[in-house]
Tab-separated table of C-alpha atoms in Angstrom:
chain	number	residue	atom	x	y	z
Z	4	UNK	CA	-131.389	-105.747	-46.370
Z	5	UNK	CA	-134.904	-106.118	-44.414
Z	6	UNK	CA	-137.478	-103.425	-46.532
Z	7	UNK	CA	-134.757	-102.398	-48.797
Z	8	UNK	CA	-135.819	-105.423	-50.730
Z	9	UNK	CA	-139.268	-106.875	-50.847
Z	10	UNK	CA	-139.954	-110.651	-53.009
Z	11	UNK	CA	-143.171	-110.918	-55.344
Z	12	UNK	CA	-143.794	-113.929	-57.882
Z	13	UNK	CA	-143.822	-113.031	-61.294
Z	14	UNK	CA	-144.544	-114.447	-64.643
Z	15	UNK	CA	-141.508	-114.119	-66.944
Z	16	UNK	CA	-142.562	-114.268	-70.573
Z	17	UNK	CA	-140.727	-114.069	-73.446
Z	18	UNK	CA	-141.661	-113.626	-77.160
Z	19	UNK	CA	-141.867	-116.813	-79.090
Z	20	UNK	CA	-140.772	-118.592	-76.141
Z	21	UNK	CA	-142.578	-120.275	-73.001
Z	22	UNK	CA	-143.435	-118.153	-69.869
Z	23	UNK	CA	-142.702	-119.190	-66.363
Z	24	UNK	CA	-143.275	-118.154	-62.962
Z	25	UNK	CA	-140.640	-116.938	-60.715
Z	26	UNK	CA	-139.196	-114.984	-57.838
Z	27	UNK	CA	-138.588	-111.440	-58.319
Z	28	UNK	CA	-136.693	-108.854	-55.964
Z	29	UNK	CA	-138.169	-105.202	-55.898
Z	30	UNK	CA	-136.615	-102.312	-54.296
Z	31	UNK	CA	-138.478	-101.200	-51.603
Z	32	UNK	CA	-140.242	-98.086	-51.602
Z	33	UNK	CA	-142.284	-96.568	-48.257
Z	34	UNK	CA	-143.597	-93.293	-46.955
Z	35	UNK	CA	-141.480	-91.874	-44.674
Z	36	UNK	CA	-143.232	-88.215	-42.690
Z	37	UNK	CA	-140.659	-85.562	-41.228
Z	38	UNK	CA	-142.576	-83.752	-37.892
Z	39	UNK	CA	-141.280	-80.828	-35.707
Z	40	UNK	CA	-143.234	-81.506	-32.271
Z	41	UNK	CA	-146.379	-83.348	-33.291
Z	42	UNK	CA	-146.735	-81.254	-36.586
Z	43	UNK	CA	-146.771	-83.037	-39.645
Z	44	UNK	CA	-144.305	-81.084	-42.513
Z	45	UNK	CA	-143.545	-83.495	-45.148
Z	46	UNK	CA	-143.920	-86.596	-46.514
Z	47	UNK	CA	-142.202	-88.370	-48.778
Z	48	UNK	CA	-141.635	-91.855	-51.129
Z	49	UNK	CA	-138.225	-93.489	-50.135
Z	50	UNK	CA	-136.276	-96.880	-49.865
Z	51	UNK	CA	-135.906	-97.713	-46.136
Z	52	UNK	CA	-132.750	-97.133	-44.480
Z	53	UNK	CA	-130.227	-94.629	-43.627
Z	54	UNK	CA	-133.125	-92.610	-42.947
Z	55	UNK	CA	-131.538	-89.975	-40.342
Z	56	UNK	CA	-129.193	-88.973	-42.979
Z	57	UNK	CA	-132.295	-88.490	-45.952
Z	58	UNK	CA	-133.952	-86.396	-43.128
Z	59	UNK	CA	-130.719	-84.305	-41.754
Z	60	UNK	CA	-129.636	-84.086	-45.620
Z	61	UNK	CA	-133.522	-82.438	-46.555
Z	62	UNK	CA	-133.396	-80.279	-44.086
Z	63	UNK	CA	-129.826	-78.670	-45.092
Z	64	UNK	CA	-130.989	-78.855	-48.663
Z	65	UNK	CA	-134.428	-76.858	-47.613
Z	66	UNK	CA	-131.939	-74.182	-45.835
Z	67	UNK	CA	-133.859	-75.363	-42.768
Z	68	UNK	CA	-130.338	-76.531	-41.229
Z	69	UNK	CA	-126.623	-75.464	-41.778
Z	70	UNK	CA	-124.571	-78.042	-39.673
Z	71	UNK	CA	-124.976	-81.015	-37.222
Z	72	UNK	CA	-125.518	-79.334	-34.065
Z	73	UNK	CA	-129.024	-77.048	-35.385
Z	74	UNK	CA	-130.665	-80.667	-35.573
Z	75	UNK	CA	-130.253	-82.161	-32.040
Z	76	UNK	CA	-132.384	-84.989	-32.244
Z	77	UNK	CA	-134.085	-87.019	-34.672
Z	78	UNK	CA	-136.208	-90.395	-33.556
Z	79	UNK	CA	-139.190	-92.494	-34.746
Z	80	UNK	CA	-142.447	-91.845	-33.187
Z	81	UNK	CA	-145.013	-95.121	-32.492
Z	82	UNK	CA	-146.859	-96.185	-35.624
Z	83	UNK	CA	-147.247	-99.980	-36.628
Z	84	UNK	CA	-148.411	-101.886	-39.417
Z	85	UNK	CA	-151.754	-104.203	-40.042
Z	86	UNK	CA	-149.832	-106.684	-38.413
Z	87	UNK	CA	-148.647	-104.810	-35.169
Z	88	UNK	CA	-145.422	-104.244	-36.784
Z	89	UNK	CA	-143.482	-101.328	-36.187
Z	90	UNK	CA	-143.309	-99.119	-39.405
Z	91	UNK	CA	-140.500	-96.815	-38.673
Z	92	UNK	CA	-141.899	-94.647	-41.647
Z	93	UNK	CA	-142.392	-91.348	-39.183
Z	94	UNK	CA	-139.493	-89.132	-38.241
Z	95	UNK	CA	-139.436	-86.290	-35.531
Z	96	UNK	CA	-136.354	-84.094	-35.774
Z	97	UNK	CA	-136.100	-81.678	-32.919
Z	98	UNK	CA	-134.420	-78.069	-34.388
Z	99	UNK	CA	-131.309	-76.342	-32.131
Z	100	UNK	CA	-130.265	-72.922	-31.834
Z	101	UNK	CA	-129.615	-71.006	-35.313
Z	102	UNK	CA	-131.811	-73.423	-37.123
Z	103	UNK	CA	-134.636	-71.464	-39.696
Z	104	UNK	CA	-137.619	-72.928	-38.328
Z	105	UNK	CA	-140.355	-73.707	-41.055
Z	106	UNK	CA	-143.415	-72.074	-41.092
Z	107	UNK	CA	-145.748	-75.180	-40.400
Z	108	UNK	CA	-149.044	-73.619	-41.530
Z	109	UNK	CA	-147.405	-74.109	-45.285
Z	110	UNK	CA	-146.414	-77.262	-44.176
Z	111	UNK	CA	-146.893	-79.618	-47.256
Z	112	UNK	CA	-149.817	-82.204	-46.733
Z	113	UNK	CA	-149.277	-83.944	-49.701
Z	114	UNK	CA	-146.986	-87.512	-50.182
Z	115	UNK	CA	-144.242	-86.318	-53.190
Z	116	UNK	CA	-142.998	-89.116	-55.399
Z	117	UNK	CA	-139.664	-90.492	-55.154
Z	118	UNK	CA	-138.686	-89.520	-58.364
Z	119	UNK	CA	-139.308	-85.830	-57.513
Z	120	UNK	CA	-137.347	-82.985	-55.424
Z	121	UNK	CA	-139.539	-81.680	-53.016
Z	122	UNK	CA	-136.604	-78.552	-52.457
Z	123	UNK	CA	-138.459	-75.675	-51.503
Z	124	UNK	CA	-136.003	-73.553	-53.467
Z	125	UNK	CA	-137.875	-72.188	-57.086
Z	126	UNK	CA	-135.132	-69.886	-58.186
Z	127	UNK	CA	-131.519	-69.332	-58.925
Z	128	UNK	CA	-131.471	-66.077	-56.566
Z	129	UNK	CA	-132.853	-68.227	-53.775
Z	130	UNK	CA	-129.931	-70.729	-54.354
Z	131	UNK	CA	-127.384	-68.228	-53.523
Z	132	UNK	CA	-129.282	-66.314	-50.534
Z	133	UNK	CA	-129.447	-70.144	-48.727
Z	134	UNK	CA	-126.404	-71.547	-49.456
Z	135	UNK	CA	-123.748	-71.180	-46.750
Z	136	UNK	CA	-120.522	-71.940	-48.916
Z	137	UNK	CA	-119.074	-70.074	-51.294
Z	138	UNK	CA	-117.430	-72.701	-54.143
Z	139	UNK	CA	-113.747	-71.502	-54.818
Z	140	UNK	CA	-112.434	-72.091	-57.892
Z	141	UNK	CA	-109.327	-73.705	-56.945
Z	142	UNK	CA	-110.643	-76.477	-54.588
Z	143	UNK	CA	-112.207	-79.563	-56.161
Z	144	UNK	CA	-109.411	-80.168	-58.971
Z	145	UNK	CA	-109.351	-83.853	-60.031
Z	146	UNK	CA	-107.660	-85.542	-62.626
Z	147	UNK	CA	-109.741	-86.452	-65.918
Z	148	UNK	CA	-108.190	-90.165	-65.097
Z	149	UNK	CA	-109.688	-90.303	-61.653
Z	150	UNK	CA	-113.208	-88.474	-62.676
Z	151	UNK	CA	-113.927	-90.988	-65.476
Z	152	UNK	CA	-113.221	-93.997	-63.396
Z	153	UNK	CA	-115.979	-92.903	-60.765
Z	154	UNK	CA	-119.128	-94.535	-62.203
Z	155	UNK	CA	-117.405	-97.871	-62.231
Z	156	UNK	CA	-116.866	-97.539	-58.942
Z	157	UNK	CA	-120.316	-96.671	-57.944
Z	158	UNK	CA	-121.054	-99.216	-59.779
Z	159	UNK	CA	-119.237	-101.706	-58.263
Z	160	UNK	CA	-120.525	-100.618	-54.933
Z	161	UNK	CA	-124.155	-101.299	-55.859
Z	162	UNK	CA	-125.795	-104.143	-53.280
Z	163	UNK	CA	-128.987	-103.079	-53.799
Z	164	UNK	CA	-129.228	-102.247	-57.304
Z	165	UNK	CA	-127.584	-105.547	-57.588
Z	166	UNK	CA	-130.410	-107.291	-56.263
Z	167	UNK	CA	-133.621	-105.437	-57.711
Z	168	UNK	CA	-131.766	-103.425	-60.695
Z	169	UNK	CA	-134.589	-100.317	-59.518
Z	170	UNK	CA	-132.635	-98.094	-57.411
Z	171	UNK	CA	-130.927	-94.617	-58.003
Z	172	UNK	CA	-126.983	-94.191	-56.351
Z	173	UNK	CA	-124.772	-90.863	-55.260
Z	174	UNK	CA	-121.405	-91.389	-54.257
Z	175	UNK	CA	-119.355	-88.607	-52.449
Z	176	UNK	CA	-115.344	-89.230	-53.813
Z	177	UNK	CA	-111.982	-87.407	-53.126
Z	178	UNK	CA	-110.128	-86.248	-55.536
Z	179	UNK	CA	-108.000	-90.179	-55.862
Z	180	UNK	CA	-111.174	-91.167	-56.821
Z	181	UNK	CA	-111.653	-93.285	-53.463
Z	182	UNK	CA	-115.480	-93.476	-52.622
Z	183	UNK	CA	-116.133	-91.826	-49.077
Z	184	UNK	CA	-119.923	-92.440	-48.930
Z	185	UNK	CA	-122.404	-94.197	-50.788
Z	186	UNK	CA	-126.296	-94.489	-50.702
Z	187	UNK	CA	-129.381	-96.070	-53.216
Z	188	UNK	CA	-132.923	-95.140	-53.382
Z	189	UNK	CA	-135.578	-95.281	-55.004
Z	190	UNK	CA	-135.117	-91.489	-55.253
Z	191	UNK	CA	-132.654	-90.045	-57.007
Z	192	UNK	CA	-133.254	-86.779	-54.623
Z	193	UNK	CA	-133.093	-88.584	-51.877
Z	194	UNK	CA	-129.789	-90.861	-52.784
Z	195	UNK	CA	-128.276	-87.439	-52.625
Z	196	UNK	CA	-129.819	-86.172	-49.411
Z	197	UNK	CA	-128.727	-89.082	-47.581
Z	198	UNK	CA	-125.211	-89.086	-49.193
Z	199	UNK	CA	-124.929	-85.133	-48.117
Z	200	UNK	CA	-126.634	-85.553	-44.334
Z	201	UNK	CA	-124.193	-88.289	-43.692
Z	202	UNK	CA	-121.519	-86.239	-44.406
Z	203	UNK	CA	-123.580	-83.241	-42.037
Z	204	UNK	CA	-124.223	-85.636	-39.256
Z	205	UNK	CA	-120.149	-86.277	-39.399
Z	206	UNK	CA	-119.924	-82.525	-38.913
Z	207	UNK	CA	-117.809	-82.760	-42.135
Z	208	UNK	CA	-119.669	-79.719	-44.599
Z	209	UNK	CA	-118.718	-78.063	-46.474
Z	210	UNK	CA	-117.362	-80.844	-48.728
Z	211	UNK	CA	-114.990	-78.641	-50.698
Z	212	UNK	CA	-112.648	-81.345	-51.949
Z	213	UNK	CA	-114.929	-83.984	-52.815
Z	214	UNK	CA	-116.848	-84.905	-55.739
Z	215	UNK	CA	-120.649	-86.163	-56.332
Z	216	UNK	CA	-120.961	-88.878	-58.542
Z	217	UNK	CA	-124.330	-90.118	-59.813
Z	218	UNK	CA	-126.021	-92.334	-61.348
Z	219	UNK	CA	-128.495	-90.820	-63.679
Z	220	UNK	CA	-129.117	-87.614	-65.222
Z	221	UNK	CA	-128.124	-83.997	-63.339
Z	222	UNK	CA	-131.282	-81.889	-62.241
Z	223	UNK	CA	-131.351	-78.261	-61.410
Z	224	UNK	CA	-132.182	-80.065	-57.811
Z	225	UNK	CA	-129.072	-81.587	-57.480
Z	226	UNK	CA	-127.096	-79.040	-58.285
Z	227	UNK	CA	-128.620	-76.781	-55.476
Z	228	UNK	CA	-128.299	-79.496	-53.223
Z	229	UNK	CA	-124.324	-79.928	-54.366
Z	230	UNK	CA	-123.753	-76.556	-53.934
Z	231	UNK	CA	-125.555	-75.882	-50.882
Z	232	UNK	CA	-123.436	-78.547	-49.481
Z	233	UNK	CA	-119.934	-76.680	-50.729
Z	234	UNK	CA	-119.276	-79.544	-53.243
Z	235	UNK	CA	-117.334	-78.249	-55.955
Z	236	UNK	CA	-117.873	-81.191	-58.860
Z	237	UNK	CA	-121.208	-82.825	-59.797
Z	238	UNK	CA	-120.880	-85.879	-61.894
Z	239	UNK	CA	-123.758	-87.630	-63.603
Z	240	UNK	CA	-123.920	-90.693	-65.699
Z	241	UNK	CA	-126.619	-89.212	-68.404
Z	242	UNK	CA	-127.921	-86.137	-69.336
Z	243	UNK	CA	-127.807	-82.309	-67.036
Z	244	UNK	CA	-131.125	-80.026	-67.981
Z	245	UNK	CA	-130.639	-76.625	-69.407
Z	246	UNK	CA	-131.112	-75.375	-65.893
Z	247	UNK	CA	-129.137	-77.289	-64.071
Z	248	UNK	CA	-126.104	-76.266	-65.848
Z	249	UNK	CA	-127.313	-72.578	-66.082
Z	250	UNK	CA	-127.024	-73.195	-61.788
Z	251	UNK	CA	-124.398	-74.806	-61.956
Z	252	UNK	CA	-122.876	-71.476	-64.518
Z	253	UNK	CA	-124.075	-69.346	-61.501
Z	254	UNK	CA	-122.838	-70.728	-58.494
Z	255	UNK	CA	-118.999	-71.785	-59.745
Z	256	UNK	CA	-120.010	-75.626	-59.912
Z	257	UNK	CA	-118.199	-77.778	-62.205
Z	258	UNK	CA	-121.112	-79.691	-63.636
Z	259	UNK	CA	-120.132	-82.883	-65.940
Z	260	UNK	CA	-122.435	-85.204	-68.074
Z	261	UNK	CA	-122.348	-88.386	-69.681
Z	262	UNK	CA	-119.661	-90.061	-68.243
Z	263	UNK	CA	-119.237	-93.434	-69.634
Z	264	UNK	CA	-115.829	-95.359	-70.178
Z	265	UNK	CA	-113.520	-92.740	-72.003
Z	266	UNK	CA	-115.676	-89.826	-72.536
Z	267	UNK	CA	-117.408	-87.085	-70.064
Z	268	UNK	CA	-118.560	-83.433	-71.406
Z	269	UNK	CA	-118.206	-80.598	-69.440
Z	270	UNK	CA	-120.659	-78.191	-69.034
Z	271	UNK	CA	-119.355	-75.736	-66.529
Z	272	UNK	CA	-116.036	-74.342	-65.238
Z	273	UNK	CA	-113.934	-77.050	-66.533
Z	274	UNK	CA	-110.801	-75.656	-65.263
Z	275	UNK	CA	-111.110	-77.875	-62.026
Z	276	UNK	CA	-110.745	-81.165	-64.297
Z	277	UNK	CA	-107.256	-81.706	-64.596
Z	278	UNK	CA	-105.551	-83.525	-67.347
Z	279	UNK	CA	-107.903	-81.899	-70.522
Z	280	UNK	CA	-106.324	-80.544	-73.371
């Protein structure tokens, strides 16, 4: 696991009871910088690893990038630690031909929190102009059976939260319900930008048969990234905001919410789940 997972000593207490000290796995959480050239653009909180597809998976989401070949080279620059270590916490992704290269005088200084999008897209009409993919009604159908069965199997497939119990997931499924692609972070954002830049570094976008599962609650920002990305079916394990599924109501994304054993509500063009009376 290497940074995923850092070890601290902690005192477990408990009420009425005696307190102890023990050993403690935390999910690791770093700074990781995107540059173009020697130009800073962002910066921002994740959990080490698979960190080409978080970058390649921003970048589509920030309309900087429609497919594989308008990024033609990512690598880490030089930068070590206090101990001479190397960080690998500093990206530089080298744009190709078609790419919408980023005005860098706006680029953002600042370090944005894992638990926050840092999409650059405010509005529903900017959602449309960006997005490449057009979501047809008729791909995406899935079986109720097969949809409700998904956050088990993300579950299942949890190493890390398994070990530190502080990490976010986003699974990409067909329509059998067999998971394709799976990534945690401390991000929710960024579980989904790695789970979608996989999928672009495999040249396979748009993902018009497959189906994001998460593990928390559905965000107006992962919406735009799901339908950016041509994915037809967004799945969350909690709660959708009131604009997420008004996105979701513009773009012709089936958007579904608390889904948890036998149950799931529908929020948006439902005709895709198959199996619903």
């Amino acid at each position: 696991m290497g940074r995923k997972i850092l070890r601290r000593r902690i005192i477990r207490a408990t009420l009425g009871g005696s307190s102890f000290v023990r050993e403690e796995k935390l999910a690791g959480e770093e700074p990781l910088e995107i540059r173009f050239g020697s130009t800073a653009f962002t910066t921002s909180m994740r959990t080490p690893g698979d960190d080409f597809d978080l970058v390649a998976g921003f970048l589509h989401a920030e309309g900087i990038i429609a497919r594989a070949e308008q990024l033609t080279s990512m690598r880490y620059c030089s930068g070590t630690d206090e101990d001479g270590n190397q960080t690998y916490n500093v990206i530089e992704a080298q744009l190709g031909f078609g790419a919408q290269v980023p005005d860098l005088s706006a680029a953002r200084n600042v370090v944005t929190s894992s638990a926050c999008g840092i999409c650059g897209t405010n509005s529903i009409d900017e959602v449309h102009k960006k997005s490449n993919y057009v979501l047809n009604p008729d791909d995406g159908q899935v079986q109720l059976e097969a949809l409700l069965k998904m956050p088990d199997t993300l579950r299942d497939a949890q190493r890390l939260f398994d070990s530190t119990g502080g990490v976010h997931a986003a699974g990409l499924f067909n329509a059998e319900g067999e998971l394709l692609i799976l990534r945690e972070d401390v991000g929710r954002h960024n579980a989904v930008d790695k789970v979608i830049g996989a999928a672009l570094r495999a040249n396979d976008l748009p993902l018009r048969q497959s189906i994001l599962q998460v593990s928390g609650r559905a965000s107006f920002e992962l919406v735009q990234k799901a339908a950016m990305a041509g994915i037809p079916v967004l799945s969350a394990v909690s709660a959708p905001s009131s604009l997420a599924v008004e996105l979701a109501d513009e773009c012709g994304l089936t958007l579904a919410g608390f889904s948890r054993g036998q149950s799931i509500n529908l929020y948006t063009h439902a005709q895709r789940i198959l199996g619903t009376k």
